[in-house]
XYZ file of C-alpha atoms in Angstrom:
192
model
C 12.337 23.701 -5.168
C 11.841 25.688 -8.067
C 7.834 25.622 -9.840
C 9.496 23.398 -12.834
C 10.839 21.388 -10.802
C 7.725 20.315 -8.773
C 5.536 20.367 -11.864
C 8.540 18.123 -13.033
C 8.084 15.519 -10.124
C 4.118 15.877 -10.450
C 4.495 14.533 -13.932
C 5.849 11.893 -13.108
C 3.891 11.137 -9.827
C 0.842 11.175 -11.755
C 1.625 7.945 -13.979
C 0.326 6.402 -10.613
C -3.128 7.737 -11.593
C -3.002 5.648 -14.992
C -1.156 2.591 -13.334
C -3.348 -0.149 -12.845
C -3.163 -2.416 -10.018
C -4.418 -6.519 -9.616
C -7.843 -5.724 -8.406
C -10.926 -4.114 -9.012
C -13.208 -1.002 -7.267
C -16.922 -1.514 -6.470
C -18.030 0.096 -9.699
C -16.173 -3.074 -11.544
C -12.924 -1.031 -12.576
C -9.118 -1.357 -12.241
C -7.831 0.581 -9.282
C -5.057 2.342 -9.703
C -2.317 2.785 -7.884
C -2.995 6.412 -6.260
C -6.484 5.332 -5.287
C -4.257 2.489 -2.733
C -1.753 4.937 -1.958
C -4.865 7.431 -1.244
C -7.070 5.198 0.531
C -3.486 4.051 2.991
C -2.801 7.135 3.819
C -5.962 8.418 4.692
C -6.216 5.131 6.737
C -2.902 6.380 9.020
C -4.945 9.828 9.134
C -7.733 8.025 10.614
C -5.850 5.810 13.280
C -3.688 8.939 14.730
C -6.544 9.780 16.885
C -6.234 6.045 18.284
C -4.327 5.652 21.235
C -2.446 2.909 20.691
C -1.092 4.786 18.080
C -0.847 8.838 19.664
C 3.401 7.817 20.587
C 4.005 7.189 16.765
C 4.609 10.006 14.287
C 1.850 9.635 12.168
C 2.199 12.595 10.061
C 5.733 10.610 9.120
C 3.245 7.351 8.113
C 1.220 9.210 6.241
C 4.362 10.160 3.988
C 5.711 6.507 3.856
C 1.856 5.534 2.528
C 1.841 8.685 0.508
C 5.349 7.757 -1.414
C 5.576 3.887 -1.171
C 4.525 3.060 -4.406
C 5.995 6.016 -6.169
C 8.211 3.413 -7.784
C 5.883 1.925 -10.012
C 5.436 5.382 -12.228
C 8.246 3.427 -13.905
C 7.271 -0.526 -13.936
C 4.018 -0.404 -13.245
C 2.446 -2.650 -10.574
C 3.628 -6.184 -10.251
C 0.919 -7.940 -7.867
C 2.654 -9.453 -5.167
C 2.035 -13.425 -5.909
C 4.073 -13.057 -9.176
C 6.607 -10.345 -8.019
C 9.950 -11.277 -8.733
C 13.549 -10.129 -6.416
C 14.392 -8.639 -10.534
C 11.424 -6.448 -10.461
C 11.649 -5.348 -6.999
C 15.446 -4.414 -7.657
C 14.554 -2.941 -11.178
C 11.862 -0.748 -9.337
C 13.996 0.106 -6.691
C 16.801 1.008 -8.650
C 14.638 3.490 -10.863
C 12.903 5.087 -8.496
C 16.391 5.745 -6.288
C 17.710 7.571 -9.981
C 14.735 9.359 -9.753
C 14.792 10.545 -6.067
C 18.391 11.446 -7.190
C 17.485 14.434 -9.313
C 15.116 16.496 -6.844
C 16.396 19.350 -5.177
C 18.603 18.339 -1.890
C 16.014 18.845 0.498
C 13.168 16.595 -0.850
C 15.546 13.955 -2.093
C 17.516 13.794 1.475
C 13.887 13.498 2.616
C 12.617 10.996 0.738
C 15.942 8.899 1.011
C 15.562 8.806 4.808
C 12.065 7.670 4.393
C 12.292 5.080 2.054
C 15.536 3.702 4.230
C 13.123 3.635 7.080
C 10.538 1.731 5.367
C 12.884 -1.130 3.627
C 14.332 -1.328 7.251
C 11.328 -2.202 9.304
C 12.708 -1.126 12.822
C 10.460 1.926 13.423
C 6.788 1.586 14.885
C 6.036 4.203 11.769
C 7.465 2.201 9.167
C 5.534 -1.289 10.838
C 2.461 0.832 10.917
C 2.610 1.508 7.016
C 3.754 -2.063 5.953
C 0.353 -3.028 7.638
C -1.378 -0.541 6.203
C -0.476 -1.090 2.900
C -1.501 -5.009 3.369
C -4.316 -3.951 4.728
C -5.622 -2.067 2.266
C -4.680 -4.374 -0.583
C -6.958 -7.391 1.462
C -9.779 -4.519 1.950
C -10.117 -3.884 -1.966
C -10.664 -6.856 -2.941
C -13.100 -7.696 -0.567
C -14.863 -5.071 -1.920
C -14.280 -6.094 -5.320
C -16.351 -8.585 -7.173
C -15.722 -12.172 -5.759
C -15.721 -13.263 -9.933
C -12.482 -10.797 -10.647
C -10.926 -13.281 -7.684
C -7.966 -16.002 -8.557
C -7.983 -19.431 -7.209
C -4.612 -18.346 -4.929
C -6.644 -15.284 -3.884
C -9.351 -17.091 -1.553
C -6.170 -18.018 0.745
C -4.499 -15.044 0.117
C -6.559 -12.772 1.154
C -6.940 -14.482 4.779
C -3.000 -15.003 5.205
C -1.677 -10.942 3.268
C -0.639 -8.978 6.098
C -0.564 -11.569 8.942
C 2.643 -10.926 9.734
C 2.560 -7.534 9.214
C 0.153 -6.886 11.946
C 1.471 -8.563 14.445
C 3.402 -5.883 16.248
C -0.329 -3.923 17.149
C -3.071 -5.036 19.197
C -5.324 -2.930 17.057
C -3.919 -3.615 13.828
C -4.267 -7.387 14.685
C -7.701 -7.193 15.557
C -8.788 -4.763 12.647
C -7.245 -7.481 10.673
C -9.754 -10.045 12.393
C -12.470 -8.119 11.526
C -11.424 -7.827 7.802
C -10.785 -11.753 7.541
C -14.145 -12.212 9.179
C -15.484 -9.804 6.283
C -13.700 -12.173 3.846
C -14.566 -15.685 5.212
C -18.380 -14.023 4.887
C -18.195 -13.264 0.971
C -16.534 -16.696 0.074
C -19.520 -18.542 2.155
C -22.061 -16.056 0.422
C -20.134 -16.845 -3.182
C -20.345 -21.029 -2.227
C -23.977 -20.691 -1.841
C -24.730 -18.487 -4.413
C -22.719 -20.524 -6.551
């Protein structure tokens, strides 16, 4: 890859820094999308010392969290209760045009991985799905109950169910962070 073309690529990676997502950081701002893609890959850093987890590749998870959202440098991010199949295609679609002008080796690389991750099959791939949940349900417990939705008090206990259920660690982590979130709607009923 030649400098222009990663300073190319970087260009356009770093729309993710200015791309808003649905929810808010502790200090009462937007997050963006880096800051999830960040905080999910530094997440898979964290669980490769677990041993549930020392079989999987997780330098390979870190690289589906680190790419995953690349996508919305050209839509933007859609939160998931009003995503439609049009955006998903239309983000899908732009971000495979733009995979297809890197240099062979990063493009065949990214191609494999984002295959992988639409796919499911691969204990790497489940582990970033859940991740990326994960994360998402995190945030906004640590966001400002008053930023919240009406569809957001279920939400947030039922996001990433599924997606954890492959991992005796990921389903209990996800126990823990539902506990967190049953414990700030109580606090917000009383308060309120």
């Amino acid at each position: 890859m030649s400098p222009k073309e990663l300073l190319d690529i970087l260009r356009v990676a770093e729309r993710l820094k200015c791309s808003t997502r649905h929810c808010y950081t502790t200090s009462g701002r937007r997050e963006s999308v880096a800051e999830h893609s960040w905080r999910i890959a530094l997440m898979a850093m964290l669980l490769s010392g677990e041993k549930e987890f020392q079989d999987a590749d997780m330098d390979k998870v870190i690289r589906m969290c680190l790419i995953h959202d690349l996508g919305e440098a050209f839509t933007g991010d859609v939160p998931t209760f009003e995503k439609t199949e049009t955006d998903e295609e239309k983000e899908e679609v732009l971000y495979a045009e733009w995979v297809e002008s890197f240099p062979k080796v990063q493009k065949l690389e990214f191609q494999s991985l984002l295959a992988e991750m639409a796919e499911q099959r691969t204990v790497e791939a489940k582990i970033y799905k859940a991740l990326d949940k994960l994360e998402a349900v995190i945030q906004h417990d640590e966001s400002d109950i008053s930023t919240w939705i009406p569809l957001e008090y279920e939400l947030q206990l039922s996001y990433g169910k599924e997606q954890v259920q492959f991992s005796p660690y990921l389903r209990e982590f996800k126990k823990v962070v539902d506990e967190w979130t049953r414990e700030k709607i109580e606090k917000n009923k009383k308060s309120g």
